XYZ file of C-alpha atoms in Angstrom:
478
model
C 21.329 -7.347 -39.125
C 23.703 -9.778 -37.783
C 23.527 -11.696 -34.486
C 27.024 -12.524 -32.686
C 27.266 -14.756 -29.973
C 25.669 -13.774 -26.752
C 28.349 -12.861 -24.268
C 28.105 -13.450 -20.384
C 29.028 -10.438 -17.812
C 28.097 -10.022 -13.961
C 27.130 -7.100 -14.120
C 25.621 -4.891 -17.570
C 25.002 -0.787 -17.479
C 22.768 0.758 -20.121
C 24.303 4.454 -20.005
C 28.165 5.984 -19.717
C 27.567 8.813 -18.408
C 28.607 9.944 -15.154
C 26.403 7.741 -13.120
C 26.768 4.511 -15.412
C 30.927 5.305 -15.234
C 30.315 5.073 -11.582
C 28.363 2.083 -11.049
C 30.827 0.345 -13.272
C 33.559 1.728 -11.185
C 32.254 0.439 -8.180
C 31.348 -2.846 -9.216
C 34.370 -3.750 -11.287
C 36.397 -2.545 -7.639
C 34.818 -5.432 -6.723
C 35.814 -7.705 -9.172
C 32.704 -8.130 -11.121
C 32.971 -8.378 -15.039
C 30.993 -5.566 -16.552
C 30.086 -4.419 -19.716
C 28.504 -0.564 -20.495
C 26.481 -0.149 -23.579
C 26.257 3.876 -24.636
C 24.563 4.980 -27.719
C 25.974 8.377 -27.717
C 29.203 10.020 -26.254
C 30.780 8.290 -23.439
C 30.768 10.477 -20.492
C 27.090 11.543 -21.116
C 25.115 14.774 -20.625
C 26.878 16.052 -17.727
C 30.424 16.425 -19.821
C 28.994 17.498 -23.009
C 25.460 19.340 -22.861
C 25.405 20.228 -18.807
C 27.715 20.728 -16.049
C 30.598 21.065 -17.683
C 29.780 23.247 -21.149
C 27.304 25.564 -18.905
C 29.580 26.034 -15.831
C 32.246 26.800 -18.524
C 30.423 29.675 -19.859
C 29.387 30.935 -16.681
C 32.753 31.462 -14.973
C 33.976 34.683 -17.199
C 30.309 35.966 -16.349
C 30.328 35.385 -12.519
C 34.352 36.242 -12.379
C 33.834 39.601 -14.077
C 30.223 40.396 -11.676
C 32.592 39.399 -9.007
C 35.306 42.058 -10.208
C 33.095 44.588 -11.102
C 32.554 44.738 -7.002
C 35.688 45.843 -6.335
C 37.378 48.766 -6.131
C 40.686 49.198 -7.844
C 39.774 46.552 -10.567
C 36.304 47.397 -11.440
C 37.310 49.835 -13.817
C 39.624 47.467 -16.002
C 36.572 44.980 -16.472
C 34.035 47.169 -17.395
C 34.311 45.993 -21.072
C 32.295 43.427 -22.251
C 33.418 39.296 -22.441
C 35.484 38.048 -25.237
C 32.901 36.102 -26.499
C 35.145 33.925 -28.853
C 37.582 32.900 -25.551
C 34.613 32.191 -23.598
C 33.283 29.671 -26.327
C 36.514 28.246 -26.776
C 37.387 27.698 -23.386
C 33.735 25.977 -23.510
C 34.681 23.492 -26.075
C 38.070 22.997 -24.282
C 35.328 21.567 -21.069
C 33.910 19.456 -23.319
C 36.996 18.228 -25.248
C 35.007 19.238 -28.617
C 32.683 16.937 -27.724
C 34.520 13.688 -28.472
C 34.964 10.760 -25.769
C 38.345 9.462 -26.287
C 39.567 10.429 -22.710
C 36.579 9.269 -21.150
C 36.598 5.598 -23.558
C 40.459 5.685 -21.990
C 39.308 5.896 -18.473
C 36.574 3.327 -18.640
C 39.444 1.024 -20.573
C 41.294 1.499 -18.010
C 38.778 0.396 -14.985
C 38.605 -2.842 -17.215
C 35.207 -2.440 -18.298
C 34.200 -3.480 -21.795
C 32.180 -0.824 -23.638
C 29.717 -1.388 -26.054
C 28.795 1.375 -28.738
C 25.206 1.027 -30.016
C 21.462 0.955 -28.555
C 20.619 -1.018 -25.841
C 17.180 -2.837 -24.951
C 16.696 -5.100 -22.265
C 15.142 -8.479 -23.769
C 13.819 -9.898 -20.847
C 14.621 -10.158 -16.971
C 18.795 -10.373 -16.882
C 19.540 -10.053 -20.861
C 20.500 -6.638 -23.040
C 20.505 -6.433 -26.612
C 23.046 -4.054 -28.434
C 22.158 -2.943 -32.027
C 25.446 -1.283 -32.814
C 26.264 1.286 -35.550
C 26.624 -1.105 -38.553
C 23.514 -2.796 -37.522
C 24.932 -5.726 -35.618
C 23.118 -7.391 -32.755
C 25.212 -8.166 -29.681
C 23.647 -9.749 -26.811
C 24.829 -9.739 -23.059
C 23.774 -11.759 -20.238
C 24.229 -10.357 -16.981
C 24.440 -12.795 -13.922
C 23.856 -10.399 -11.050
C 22.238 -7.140 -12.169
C 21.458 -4.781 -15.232
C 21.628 -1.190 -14.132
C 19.588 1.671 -15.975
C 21.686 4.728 -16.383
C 20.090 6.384 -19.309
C 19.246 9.661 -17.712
C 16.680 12.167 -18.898
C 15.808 14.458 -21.708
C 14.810 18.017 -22.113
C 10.728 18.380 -21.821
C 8.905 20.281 -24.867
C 5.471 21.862 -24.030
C 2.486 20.496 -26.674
C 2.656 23.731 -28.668
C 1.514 23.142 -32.204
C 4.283 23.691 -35.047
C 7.030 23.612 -31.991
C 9.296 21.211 -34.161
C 9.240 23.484 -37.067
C 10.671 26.492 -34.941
C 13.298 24.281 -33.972
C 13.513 25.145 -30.428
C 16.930 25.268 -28.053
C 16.816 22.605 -25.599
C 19.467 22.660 -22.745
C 21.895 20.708 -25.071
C 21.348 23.691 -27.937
C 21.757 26.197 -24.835
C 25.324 24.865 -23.801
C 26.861 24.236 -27.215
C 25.749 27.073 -29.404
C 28.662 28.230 -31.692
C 27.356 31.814 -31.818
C 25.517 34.792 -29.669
C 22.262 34.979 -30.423
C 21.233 38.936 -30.357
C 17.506 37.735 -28.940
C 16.807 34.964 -26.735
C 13.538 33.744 -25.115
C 14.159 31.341 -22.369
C 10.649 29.538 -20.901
C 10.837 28.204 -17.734
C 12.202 29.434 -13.980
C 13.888 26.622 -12.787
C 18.196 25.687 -12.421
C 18.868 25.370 -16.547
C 16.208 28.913 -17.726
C 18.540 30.938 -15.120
C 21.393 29.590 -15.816
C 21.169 29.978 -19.363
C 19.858 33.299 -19.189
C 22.731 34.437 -17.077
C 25.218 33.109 -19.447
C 23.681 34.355 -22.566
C 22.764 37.932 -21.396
C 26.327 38.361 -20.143
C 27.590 37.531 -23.594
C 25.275 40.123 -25.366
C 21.812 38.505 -26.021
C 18.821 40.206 -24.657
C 17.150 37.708 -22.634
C 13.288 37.891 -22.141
C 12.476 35.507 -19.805
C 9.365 33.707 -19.393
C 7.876 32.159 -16.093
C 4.632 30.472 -15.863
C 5.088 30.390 -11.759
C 5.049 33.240 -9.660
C 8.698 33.258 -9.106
C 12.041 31.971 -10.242
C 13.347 28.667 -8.474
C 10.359 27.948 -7.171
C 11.834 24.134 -5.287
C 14.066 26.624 -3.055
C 13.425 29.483 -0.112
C 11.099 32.264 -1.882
C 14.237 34.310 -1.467
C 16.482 32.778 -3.342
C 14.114 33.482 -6.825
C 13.872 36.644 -6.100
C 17.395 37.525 -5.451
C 17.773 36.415 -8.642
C 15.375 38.112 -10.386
C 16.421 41.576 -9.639
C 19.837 40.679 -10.079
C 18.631 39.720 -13.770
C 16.098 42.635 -14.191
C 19.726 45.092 -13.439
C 21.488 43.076 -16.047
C 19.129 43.908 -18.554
C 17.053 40.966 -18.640
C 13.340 40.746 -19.219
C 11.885 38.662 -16.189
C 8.165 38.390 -16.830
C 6.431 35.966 -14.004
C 2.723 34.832 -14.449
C 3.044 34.055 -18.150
C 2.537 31.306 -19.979
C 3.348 30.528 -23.639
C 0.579 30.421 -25.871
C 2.311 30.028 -29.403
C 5.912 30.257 -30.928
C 6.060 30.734 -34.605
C 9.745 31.302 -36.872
C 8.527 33.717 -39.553
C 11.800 34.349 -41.751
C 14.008 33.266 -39.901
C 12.750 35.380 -36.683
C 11.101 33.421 -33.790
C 7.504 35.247 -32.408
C 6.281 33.760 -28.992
C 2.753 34.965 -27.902
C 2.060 35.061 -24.154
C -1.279 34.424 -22.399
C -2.232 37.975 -22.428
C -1.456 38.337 -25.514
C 1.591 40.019 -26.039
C 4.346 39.414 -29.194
C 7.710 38.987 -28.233
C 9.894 38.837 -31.405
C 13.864 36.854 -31.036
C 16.541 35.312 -32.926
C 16.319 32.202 -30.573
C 14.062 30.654 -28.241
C 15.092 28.063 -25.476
C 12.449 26.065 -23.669
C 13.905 25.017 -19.943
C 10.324 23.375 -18.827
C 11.298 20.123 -17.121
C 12.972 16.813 -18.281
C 11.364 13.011 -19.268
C 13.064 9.570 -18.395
C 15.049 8.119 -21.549
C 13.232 4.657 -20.901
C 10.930 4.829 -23.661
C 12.912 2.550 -26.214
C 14.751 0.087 -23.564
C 12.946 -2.771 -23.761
C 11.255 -1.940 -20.670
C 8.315 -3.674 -21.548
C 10.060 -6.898 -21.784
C 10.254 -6.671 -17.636
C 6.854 -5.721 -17.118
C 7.355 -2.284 -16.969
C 6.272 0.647 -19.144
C 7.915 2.377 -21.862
C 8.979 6.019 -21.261
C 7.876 5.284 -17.510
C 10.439 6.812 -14.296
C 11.814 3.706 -12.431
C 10.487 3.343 -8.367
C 13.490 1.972 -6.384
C 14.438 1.140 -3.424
C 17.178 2.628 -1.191
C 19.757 0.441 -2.433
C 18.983 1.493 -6.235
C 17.429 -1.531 -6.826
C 14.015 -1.049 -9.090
C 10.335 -2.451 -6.565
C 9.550 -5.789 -7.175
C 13.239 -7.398 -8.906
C 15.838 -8.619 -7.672
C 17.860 -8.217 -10.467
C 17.303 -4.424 -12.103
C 18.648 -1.620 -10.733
C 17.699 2.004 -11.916
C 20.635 5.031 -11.173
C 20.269 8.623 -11.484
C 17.602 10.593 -13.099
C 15.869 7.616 -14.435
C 14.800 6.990 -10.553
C 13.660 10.425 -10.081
C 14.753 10.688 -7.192
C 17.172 13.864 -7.378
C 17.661 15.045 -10.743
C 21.524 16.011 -10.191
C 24.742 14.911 -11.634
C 26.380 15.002 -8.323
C 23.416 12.860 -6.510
C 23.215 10.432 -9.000
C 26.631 9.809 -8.651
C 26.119 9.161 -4.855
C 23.487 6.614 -5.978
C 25.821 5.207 -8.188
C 28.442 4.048 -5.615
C 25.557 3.041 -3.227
C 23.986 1.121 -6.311
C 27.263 -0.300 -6.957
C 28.130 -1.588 -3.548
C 24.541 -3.092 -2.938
C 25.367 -5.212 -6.521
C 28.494 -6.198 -4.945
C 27.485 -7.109 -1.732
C 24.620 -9.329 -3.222
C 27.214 -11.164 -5.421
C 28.990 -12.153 -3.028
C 26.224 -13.567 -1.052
C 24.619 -10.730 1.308
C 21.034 -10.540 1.277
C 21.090 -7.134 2.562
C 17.941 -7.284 4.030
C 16.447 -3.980 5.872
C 19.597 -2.072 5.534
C 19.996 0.318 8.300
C 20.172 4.444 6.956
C 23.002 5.741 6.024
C 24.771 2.460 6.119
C 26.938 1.689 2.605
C 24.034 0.159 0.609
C 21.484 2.753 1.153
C 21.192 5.676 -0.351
C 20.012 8.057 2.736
C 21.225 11.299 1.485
C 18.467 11.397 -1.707
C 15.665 12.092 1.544
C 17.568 14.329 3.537
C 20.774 15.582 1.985
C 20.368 16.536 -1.437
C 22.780 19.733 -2.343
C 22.122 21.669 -4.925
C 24.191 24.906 -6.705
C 22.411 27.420 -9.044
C 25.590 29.323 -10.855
C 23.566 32.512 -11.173
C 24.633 35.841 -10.028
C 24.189 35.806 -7.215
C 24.592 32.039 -7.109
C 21.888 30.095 -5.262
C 22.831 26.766 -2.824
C 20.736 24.815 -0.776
C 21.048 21.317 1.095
C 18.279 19.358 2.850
C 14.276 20.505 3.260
C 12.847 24.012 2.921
C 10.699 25.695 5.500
C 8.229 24.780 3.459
C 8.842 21.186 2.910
C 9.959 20.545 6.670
C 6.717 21.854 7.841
C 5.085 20.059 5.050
C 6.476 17.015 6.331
C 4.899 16.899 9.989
C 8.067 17.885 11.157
C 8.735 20.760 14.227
C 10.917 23.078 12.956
C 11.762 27.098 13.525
C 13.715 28.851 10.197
C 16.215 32.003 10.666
C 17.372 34.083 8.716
C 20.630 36.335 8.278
C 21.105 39.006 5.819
C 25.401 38.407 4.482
C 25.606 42.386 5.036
C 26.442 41.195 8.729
C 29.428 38.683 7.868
C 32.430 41.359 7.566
C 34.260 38.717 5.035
C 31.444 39.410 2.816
C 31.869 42.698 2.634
C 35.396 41.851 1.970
C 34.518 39.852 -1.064
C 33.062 42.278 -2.659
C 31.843 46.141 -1.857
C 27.656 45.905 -1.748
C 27.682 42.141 -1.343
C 24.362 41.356 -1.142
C 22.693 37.772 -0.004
C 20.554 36.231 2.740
C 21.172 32.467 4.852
C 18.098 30.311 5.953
C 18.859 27.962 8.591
C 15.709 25.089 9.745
C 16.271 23.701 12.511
C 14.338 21.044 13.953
C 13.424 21.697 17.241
C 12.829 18.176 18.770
C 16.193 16.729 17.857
C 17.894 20.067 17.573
C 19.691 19.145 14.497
C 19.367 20.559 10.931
C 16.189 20.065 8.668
C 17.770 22.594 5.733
C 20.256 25.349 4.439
C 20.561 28.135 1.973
C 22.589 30.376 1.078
C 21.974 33.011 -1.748
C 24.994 35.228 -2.957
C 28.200 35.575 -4.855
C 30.453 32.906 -4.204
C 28.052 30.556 -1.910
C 28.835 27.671 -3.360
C 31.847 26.667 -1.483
C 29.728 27.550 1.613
C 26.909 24.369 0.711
C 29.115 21.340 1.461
C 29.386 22.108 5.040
C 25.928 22.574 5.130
C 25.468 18.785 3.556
C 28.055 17.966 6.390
C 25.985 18.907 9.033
C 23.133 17.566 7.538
C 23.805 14.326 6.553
C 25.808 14.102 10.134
C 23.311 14.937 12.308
C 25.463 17.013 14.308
C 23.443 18.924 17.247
C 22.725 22.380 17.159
C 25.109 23.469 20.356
C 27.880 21.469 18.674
C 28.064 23.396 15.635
C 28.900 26.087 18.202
C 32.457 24.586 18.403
C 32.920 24.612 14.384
C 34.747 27.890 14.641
C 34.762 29.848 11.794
C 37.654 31.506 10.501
C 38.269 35.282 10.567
C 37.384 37.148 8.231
C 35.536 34.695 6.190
C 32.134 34.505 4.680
C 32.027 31.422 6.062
C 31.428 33.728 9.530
C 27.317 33.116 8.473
C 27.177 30.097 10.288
C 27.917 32.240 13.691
C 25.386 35.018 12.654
C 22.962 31.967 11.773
C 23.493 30.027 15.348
C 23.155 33.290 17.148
C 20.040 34.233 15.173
C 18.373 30.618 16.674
C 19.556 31.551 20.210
C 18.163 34.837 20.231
C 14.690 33.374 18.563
C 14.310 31.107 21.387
């Protein structure tokens, strides 16, 4: 191992994926030199082994549900998927899982990237141990960002390595259709993944240790799911835990809790995710290995004034989308500091705090029907201390639902808090209700008063027409 010289930057970011590309973004916008150290593909889980590879083999399978609906066309796409286009359109998303575009972009923000490992070696210094063994070290002036993200969560089962389990990354970039598939867990990535993989001709069993599916949104929204896999042909067994998983010849056996055998070619465990801090040099800072990094609402981790932890590290809201909010808020707070602003007791929803992770986190499941939700649930509201009353509307009402497809099924929650008659939370369950969440997160994150949303007019004949149903449901529960 060779040691180069050490090398000064303003700013250093451990991680290039979405959130590190952002944070570098911002703070080279503001003139700050910057260096991003990546030990794997630049552009990170989100472009290779998330978003984009599972939202690319979901769109055939919620496009053809979607045609199935209507009359005049259902007949033509009765048929199943071309699996083959559907995988290559996949690999397209994740441009075969090699980074050149993304090493172009980040070139071309003027950021130097670093390829190797990266460990913090005390408070403002990173060590790279790059792919030929060499030893770079960087010195950051104003801040080190964490941007390392998470990994996939496996259960303590004993003999779980030697079954070689499917993780989410397995999930999204499998080359071939396996005929039998267990998926463990209920949550956004186990029904997902089980919609996807059904659709292209595995039978799914699915296997939930809660009572329901989704379990951090409205009851509703799980169980709309459910059924909707149960009538696809999927095995949806809540109330069960694992209590083995064996390959014998090639053929995976899982043993539930009650004791029942449930033979497949695959298995995928979707049971939660773990920091990637455990080999960073954490410890070097006074912080523990493998440990979830406490910040503030500027990004910046309690007790420095120097470290800032982005994105899933934080914990704050595991989601590509929110972690690139934090990223420009994380990024603006560095560059404010530089230059001199102490930033002290930033005001909410000002440019240096990061407001939306407590109130207006969005979220979209890309099931069938797709699940989307914004702010707190009627549970968490109440659980909060706060006042609040929750309608609901059932979609068959909206007439541009039943234009988007015959039998359109799905429900709309609206909580309202009733002492500053504003929004607490949103959610929508149904085909195509993804492109309804943002102005939920509008309305939300604005504030805007109940009787003003009475003067967003929606458009005829739209599905969009829920919000009316939903602000007449409140007025009439009064």
């Amino acid at each position: 191992m060779t040691e180069t010289e050490t090398i000064a930057y303003d700013v250093v970011v451990l991680g290039a994926g979405p959130v590190g590309e952002n944070v570098a973004d911002r703070t080279r916008a503001a003139g700050l030199t910057t260096a991003v150290v990546e030990s794997e593909l630049v552009g990170g889980e989100c472009s290779y082994w998330a978003c984009m590879p599972s939202k690319a083999l979901l769109r055939p399978v919620i496009a053809r549900a979607d045609a199935r609906r209507l009359p005049g066309l259902s007949q033509a796409v009765q048929g199943p998927l071309d699996t083959a286009a559907v995988l290559a359109r996949r690999n397209d998303y994740t441009s075969h899982w090699q980074d050149d575009g993304q090493v172009r972009w980040l070139e071309g923000i003027g950021a130097d990237l670093y390829r190797g490992h990266g460990r913090l070696a005390g408070p403002r210094t990173v060590t790279v141990t790059g792919p030929d063994g060499e030893l770079t070290t960087l010195t950051a002036h104003h801040a080190v960002a964490v941007c390392t993200g998470t990994g996939a969560q496996l259960p303590g089962l004993p003999g779980l390595a030697g079954v070689k389990p499917w993780t989410s990354r397995e999930a999204t970039s499998a080359r071939t259709v396996p005929g039998r598939l267990i998926v463990v867990g209920g949550g956004v990535v186990a029904t997902e993944m089980a919609t996807a993989w059904q659709a292209l001709g595995s039978q799914v069993t699915l296997l939930v240790r809660g009572k329901g599916l989704l379990s951090r949104m409205e009851p509703f929204a799980g169980e709309l799911v459910a059924e909707a896999l149960t009538e696809a042909g999927a095995d949806v067994r809540t109330a069960t835990s694992v209590a083995s998983v064996t390959r014998e010849n090639g053929t995976v056996v899982a043993v539930t809790d009650a004791g029942d055998r449930i033979e497949a070619d695959e298995v995928l465990f979707a049971t939660g995710r773990v920091p990637r801090t455990d080999d960073i040099g954490l410890d070097t800072v006074g912080l523990e290995p493998g440990s979830w990094l406490p910040v503030d609402d500027s990004l910046r981790v309690i007790g420095s004034d120097w470290l800032y932890a982005v994105g899933d590290v934080n914990h704050r809201a595991l989601l590509t989308h929110q972690g690139k909010y934090q990223a420009r808020i994380a990024g603006a707070a560095i560059a404010a500091r530089a230059c001199g602003d102490p930033l002290l007791d930033p005001a909410p929803w000002d440019a240096h705090t990061a407001t939306a992770d407590h109130d207006a986190v969005p979220q979209v499941v890309f099931t069938d029907p797709e699940a989307a939700a914004v702010g707190l649930s009627l549970a968490e509201a109440e659980q909060a201390g706060h006042r609040v009353r929750a309608v609901d509307v059932e979609f068959s009402s909206v007439a541009g639902a039943g234009l988007y497809a015959d039998g359109y099924r799905g429900r709309a929650r609206m909580v309202v808090d009733l002492d500053a008659e504003t929004l607490r939370g949103v959610t929508f369950v149904g085909p195509g209700v993804g492109e309804l969440i943002h102005s939920a997160s509008v309305a939300i994150a604005g504030q805007v008063p109940v009787g003003r949303l009475w003067h967003a007019v929606p458009s005829y004949p739209t599905v969009s027409e829920v919000w009316l149903r939903l602000l007449e449901a409140y007025r009439d529960s009064a």
